[in-house]
Amino acid sequence: MAIAKQPAGSDTRPPFLDGGVKRMLIDGRWVEAASGKTFSTVNPATGQELARVAEGDREDIDRAVAAARRAFEGPWRKTKPFERQLLLLKLADLVDSHLEELALLDTLDMGAPLSRTRAMRLRAVGMLRYYAGMATAIHGETIENSLPGEYVTFTLKEPVGVVGAIIPWNSPTTATLWKIGPALATGCTVVLKPAEEAPLSSLRIGELLLEAGVPAGVVNIVPGYGETAGAALAAHPDVDKIAFTGSHLTGQKIVQASAGNLKRVSLELGGKSPDVVFADCDLETSVPGAAMAVFSNSGQICSAGTRLFVEQRIYDEFVGRVAEFGRGLKVGPGVDPDVQIGPLVSEAQLERVTGYLETGKREGARPVSGGERYRDGELAKGYFVPPTVFADVRDDMKIAREEIFGPVISAIPFRDVDEILRRANATPFGLGSGVWTQDLAKAHRLARGIRAGSVWVNCYQAMDPAVPFGGYKMSGYGRESGLQHLEEYLNVKAVWIKTG
Ligand code: NAD
């Protein structure tokens, strides 16, 4: 595997990282935490501090929720759809013109290579333009009722209110926009809590929101830890909905915390997605496809196709080729534009992933490539794990059952369609899934048979703002993107008018 050296000039810091404390956005102003506390955010490629960030807690959340409530009940409530559309289009233009900077902040803060973060332009800007379009397309319906007498009945779609948005670190810019976009389109207000590992691009987007003219209090951004700021937001009695993305364990806590005021909840959680390769697949596209279904973003993608099921007849050849592909990827600090695989986000994540590597070996899986973190040279200073392929994996092994969230493929052989459907579905999760075949009948059978929110055939992780994304089973409920995403932020009110 090629190992990149840090290129000259790659320590360039965007102007946003000016050495000052990064404050939180409440009611249109940048403020310190009520406690005065700050926390450190670190570059995972070097282990060095990038910035200190205001550490929000309950009191800050209270202030942010109060600001969001005031904004929701103030003039924002009366803005016309086309005005919200215009705001979203301005924000889209600002994100477009600052994409390089946001890409660099994501890269520095959570490690993904520039080759990946720069490529988010279409998705980030496209999402905002999609929600801008939807802002003027929200409508209720008139319904013919059968009551005696004369009644007119129709429905109104109304914004659900104050939304608490809690996001993970694995794609900070797009995760931020994915929550804020539908809120602005529907007329909700937001308190966003970024992940403590990577809060910088959310805060920079906060500046762009103000520049776009989003009124004070409509979007508030409170960085801080999950157990404090996040928990306070999830339990807050004046929050109407939580839009959460993260692990299923935190998702369960969010549901419990929401019980106090029975707020609405949508959950985008993790997975252990099956990626099924039939012997009739096109090897030229399915080898890199199946490899990058896991190695992209160092495996830190919720829908990564980590259970790689390969038809027995081509198992050895296919697994060998995927391992070889992994060895050919360039690993290094994400600021090197040629790097394809960056570090894991944090030391904690490194420990978690290396723990799974050890467990895999102990359980009898055979590492065909990778299998250990880098211990020598420059890469030993950061949180780097090479693309790893385990062969001889059985369904009951821990590495085949639990989400690792690292660049680790568990390759498992199978024999026929009925068997693979049963085994692919033998998981408590249901987020993504892949099928590689040239046989249309097999593709259709699996597309219908797999219990997961997305099935990708002869591709993996394709995403579009108009196409719904979300989970079955313990991968969560609710959908993001698509028409259904707007509905998650809307209440339906029935109006009855007796006319005779
Ligand atoms: P995490 O659940 O630990 O943290 C996610 C967010 O929740 C962070 O902002 C964190 O501070 C906050 N949080 C933690 N404890 C909390 C609590 N008690 N109350 C309220 N908030 C709390 O997840 P992570 O490790 O940051 O992210 C990785 C996980 O996210 C993986 O499981 C991955 O699959 C999942 N994920 C899912 C999607 C999706 O769209 N389905 C996308 C990205 C990541």
JSON list of C-alpha atoms and ligand atoms in Angstrom, two decimals, residues 166-170 178 193-197 224-227 230-231 234 244-248 250-251 253-254 268-271 301-303 349 403 405 431 469 475 480, ligand 1:
[
{"chain": "A", "resi": 166, "resn": "ILE", "atom": "CA", "xyz": [-27.82, 16.11, 16.79]},
{"chain": "A", "resi": 167, "resn": "ILE", "atom": "CA", "xyz": [-25.17, 14.94, 14.32]},
{"chain": "A", "resi": 168, "resn": "PRO", "atom": "CA", "xyz": [-22.09, 12.70, 14.22]},
{"chain": "A", "resi": 169, "resn": "TRP", "atom": "CA", "xyz": [-18.60, 13.58, 12.99]},
{"chain": "A", "resi": 170, "resn": "ASN", "atom": "CA", "xyz": [-18.22, 11.46, 9.90]},
{"chain": "A", "resi": 178, "resn": "TRP", "atom": "CA", "xyz": [-29.06, 17.83, 5.85]},
{"chain": "A", "resi": 193, "resn": "LYS", "atom": "CA", "xyz": [-25.45, 20.19, 18.33]},
{"chain": "A", "resi": 194, "resn": "PRO", "atom": "CA", "xyz": [-22.44, 19.14, 16.25]},
{"chain": "A", "resi": 195, "resn": "ALA", "atom": "CA", "xyz": [-20.28, 16.19, 17.29]},
{"chain": "A", "resi": 196, "resn": "GLU", "atom": "CA", "xyz": [-17.57, 17.03, 19.81]},
{"chain": "A", "resi": 197, "resn": "GLU", "atom": "CA", "xyz": [-14.96, 15.39, 17.54]},
{"chain": "A", "resi": 224, "resn": "GLY", "atom": "CA", "xyz": [-20.52, 20.32, 23.35]},
{"chain": "A", "resi": 225, "resn": "TYR", "atom": "CA", "xyz": [-20.47, 16.73, 24.53]},
{"chain": "A", "resi": 226, "resn": "GLY", "atom": "CA", "xyz": [-23.22, 14.20, 24.00]},
{"chain": "A", "resi": 227, "resn": "GLU", "atom": "CA", "xyz": [-23.86, 13.30, 27.63]},
{"chain": "A", "resi": 230, "resn": "GLY", "atom": "CA", "xyz": [-26.80, 16.49, 23.61]},
{"chain": "A", "resi": 231, "resn": "ALA", "atom": "CA", "xyz": [-28.73, 14.91, 26.47]},
{"chain": "A", "resi": 234, "resn": "ALA", "atom": "CA", "xyz": [-32.92, 15.49, 23.68]},
{"chain": "A", "resi": 244, "resn": "PHE", "atom": "CA", "xyz": [-30.77, 12.49, 15.28]},
{"chain": "A", "resi": 245, "resn": "THR", "atom": "CA", "xyz": [-27.95, 10.88, 13.34]},
{"chain": "A", "resi": 246, "resn": "GLY", "atom": "CA", "xyz": [-25.52, 8.62, 15.19]},
{"chain": "A", "resi": 247, "resn": "SER", "atom": "CA", "xyz": [-25.14, 5.23, 16.78]},
{"chain": "A", "resi": 248, "resn": "HIS", "atom": "CA", "xyz": [-28.08, 2.99, 17.71]},
{"chain": "A", "resi": 250, "resn": "THR", "atom": "CA", "xyz": [-27.32, 6.83, 21.51]},
{"chain": "A", "resi": 251, "resn": "GLY", "atom": "CA", "xyz": [-30.51, 6.56, 19.45]},
{"chain": "A", "resi": 253, "resn": "LYS", "atom": "CA", "xyz": [-31.10, 7.07, 24.79]},
{"chain": "A", "resi": 254, "resn": "ILE", "atom": "CA", "xyz": [-32.66, 9.79, 22.61]},
{"chain": "A", "resi": 268, "resn": "GLU", "atom": "CA", "xyz": [-30.59, 7.81, 11.21]},
{"chain": "A", "resi": 269, "resn": "LEU", "atom": "CA", "xyz": [-28.50, 5.13, 12.90]},
{"chain": "A", "resi": 270, "resn": "GLY", "atom": "CA", "xyz": [-25.76, 2.65, 12.09]},
{"chain": "A", "resi": 271, "resn": "GLY", "atom": "CA", "xyz": [-25.70, -0.63, 10.24]},
{"chain": "A", "resi": 301, "resn": "ILE", "atom": "CA", "xyz": [-19.93, 5.52, 6.82]},
{"chain": "A", "resi": 302, "resn": "CYS", "atom": "CA", "xyz": [-23.18, 4.33, 8.34]},
{"chain": "A", "resi": 303, "resn": "SER", "atom": "CA", "xyz": [-24.22, 2.33, 5.26]},
{"chain": "A", "resi": 349, "resn": "GLN", "atom": "CA", "xyz": [-12.06, 5.31, 17.40]},
{"chain": "A", "resi": 403, "resn": "GLU", "atom": "CA", "xyz": [-20.61, -2.16, 13.36]},
{"chain": "A", "resi": 405, "resn": "PHE", "atom": "CA", "xyz": [-16.86, 1.91, 11.71]},
{"chain": "A", "resi": 431, "resn": "LEU", "atom": "CA", "xyz": [-29.60, 0.54, 6.49]},
{"chain": "A", "resi": 469, "resn": "PHE", "atom": "CA", "xyz": [-32.46, 7.53, 2.75]},
{"chain": "A", "resi": 475, "resn": "SER", "atom": "CA", "xyz": [-30.96, 1.39, 11.79]},
{"chain": "A", "resi": 480, "resn": "GLU", "atom": "CA", "xyz": [-33.86, 12.05, 5.03]},
{"chain": "B", "resi": 1, "resn": "NAD", "atom": "P1", "xyz": [-22.71, 8.79, 18.61]},
{"chain": "B", "resi": 1, "resn": "NAD", "atom": "O1", "xyz": [-24.07, 8.22, 18.73]},
{"chain": "B", "resi": 1, "resn": "NAD", "atom": "O2", "xyz": [-21.72, 8.48, 19.65]},
{"chain": "B", "resi": 1, "resn": "NAD", "atom": "O3", "xyz": [-22.77, 10.39, 18.56]},
{"chain": "B", "resi": 1, "resn": "NAD", "atom": "C1", "xyz": [-23.59, 11.07, 17.64]},
{"chain": "B", "resi": 1, "resn": "NAD", "atom": "C2", "xyz": [-24.02, 12.40, 18.25]},
{"chain": "B", "resi": 1, "resn": "NAD", "atom": "O4", "xyz": [-24.81, 12.14, 19.41]},
{"chain": "B", "resi": 1, "resn": "NAD", "atom": "C3", "xyz": [-22.85, 13.28, 18.71]},
{"chain": "B", "resi": 1, "resn": "NAD", "atom": "O5", "xyz": [-23.17, 14.64, 18.45]},
{"chain": "B", "resi": 1, "resn": "NAD", "atom": "C4", "xyz": [-22.82, 13.04, 20.21]},
{"chain": "B", "resi": 1, "resn": "NAD", "atom": "O6", "xyz": [-22.27, 14.10, 20.96]},
{"chain": "B", "resi": 1, "resn": "NAD", "atom": "C5", "xyz": [-24.30, 12.88, 20.51]},
{"chain": "B", "resi": 1, "resn": "NAD", "atom": "N1", "xyz": [-24.61, 12.15, 21.74]},
{"chain": "B", "resi": 1, "resn": "NAD", "atom": "C6", "xyz": [-23.87, 11.19, 22.36]},
{"chain": "B", "resi": 1, "resn": "NAD", "atom": "N2", "xyz": [-24.50, 10.78, 23.50]},
{"chain": "B", "resi": 1, "resn": "NAD", "atom": "C7", "xyz": [-25.66, 11.47, 23.57]},
{"chain": "B", "resi": 1, "resn": "NAD", "atom": "C8", "xyz": [-26.74, 11.47, 24.50]},
{"chain": "B", "resi": 1, "resn": "NAD", "atom": "N3", "xyz": [-26.77, 10.70, 25.56]},
{"chain": "B", "resi": 1, "resn": "NAD", "atom": "N4", "xyz": [-27.79, 12.31, 24.25]},
{"chain": "B", "resi": 1, "resn": "NAD", "atom": "C9", "xyz": [-27.80, 13.11, 23.15]},
{"chain": "B", "resi": 1, "resn": "NAD", "atom": "N5", "xyz": [-26.80, 13.16, 22.27]},
{"chain": "B", "resi": 1, "resn": "NAD", "atom": "C10", "xyz": [-25.74, 12.34, 22.46]},
{"chain": "B", "resi": 1, "resn": "NAD", "atom": "O7", "xyz": [-22.20, 8.38, 17.18]},
{"chain": "B", "resi": 1, "resn": "NAD", "atom": "P2", "xyz": [-20.78, 8.71, 16.53]},
{"chain": "B", "resi": 1, "resn": "NAD", "atom": "O8", "xyz": [-19.78, 7.77, 17.09]},
{"chain": "B", "resi": 1, "resn": "NAD", "atom": "O9", "xyz": [-20.50, 10.17, 16.60]},
{"chain": "B", "resi": 1, "resn": "NAD", "atom": "O10", "xyz": [-21.09, 8.39, 15.01]},
{"chain": "B", "resi": 1, "resn": "NAD", "atom": "C11", "xyz": [-21.00, 7.13, 14.49]},
{"chain": "B", "resi": 1, "resn": "NAD", "atom": "C12", "xyz": [-22.36, 6.47, 14.41]},
{"chain": "B", "resi": 1, "resn": "NAD", "atom": "O11", "xyz": [-23.25, 7.27, 13.65]},
{"chain": "B", "resi": 1, "resn": "NAD", "atom": "C13", "xyz": [-22.29, 5.15, 13.71]},
{"chain": "B", "resi": 1, "resn": "NAD", "atom": "O12", "xyz": [-23.08, 4.21, 14.37]},
{"chain": "B", "resi": 1, "resn": "NAD", "atom": "C14", "xyz": [-22.87, 5.46, 12.34]},
{"chain": "B", "resi": 1, "resn": "NAD", "atom": "O13", "xyz": [-23.37, 4.35, 11.68]},
{"chain": "B", "resi": 1, "resn": "NAD", "atom": "C15", "xyz": [-23.90, 6.46, 12.66]},
{"chain": "B", "resi": 1, "resn": "NAD", "atom": "N6", "xyz": [-24.23, 7.28, 11.48]},
{"chain": "B", "resi": 1, "resn": "NAD", "atom": "C16", "xyz": [-25.44, 7.11, 10.87]},
{"chain": "B", "resi": 1, "resn": "NAD", "atom": "C17", "xyz": [-25.75, 7.85, 9.72]},
{"chain": "B", "resi": 1, "resn": "NAD", "atom": "C18", "xyz": [-27.07, 7.68, 9.00]},
{"chain": "B", "resi": 1, "resn": "NAD", "atom": "O14", "xyz": [-27.41, 8.53, 8.19]},
{"chain": "B", "resi": 1, "resn": "NAD", "atom": "N7", "xyz": [-27.82, 6.61, 9.23]},
{"chain": "B", "resi": 1, "resn": "NAD", "atom": "C19", "xyz": [-24.83, 8.76, 9.21]},
{"chain": "B", "resi": 1, "resn": "NAD", "atom": "C20", "xyz": [-23.61, 8.90, 9.86]},
{"chain": "B", "resi": 1, "resn": "NAD", "atom": "C21", "xyz": [-23.33, 8.16, 11.01]}
]
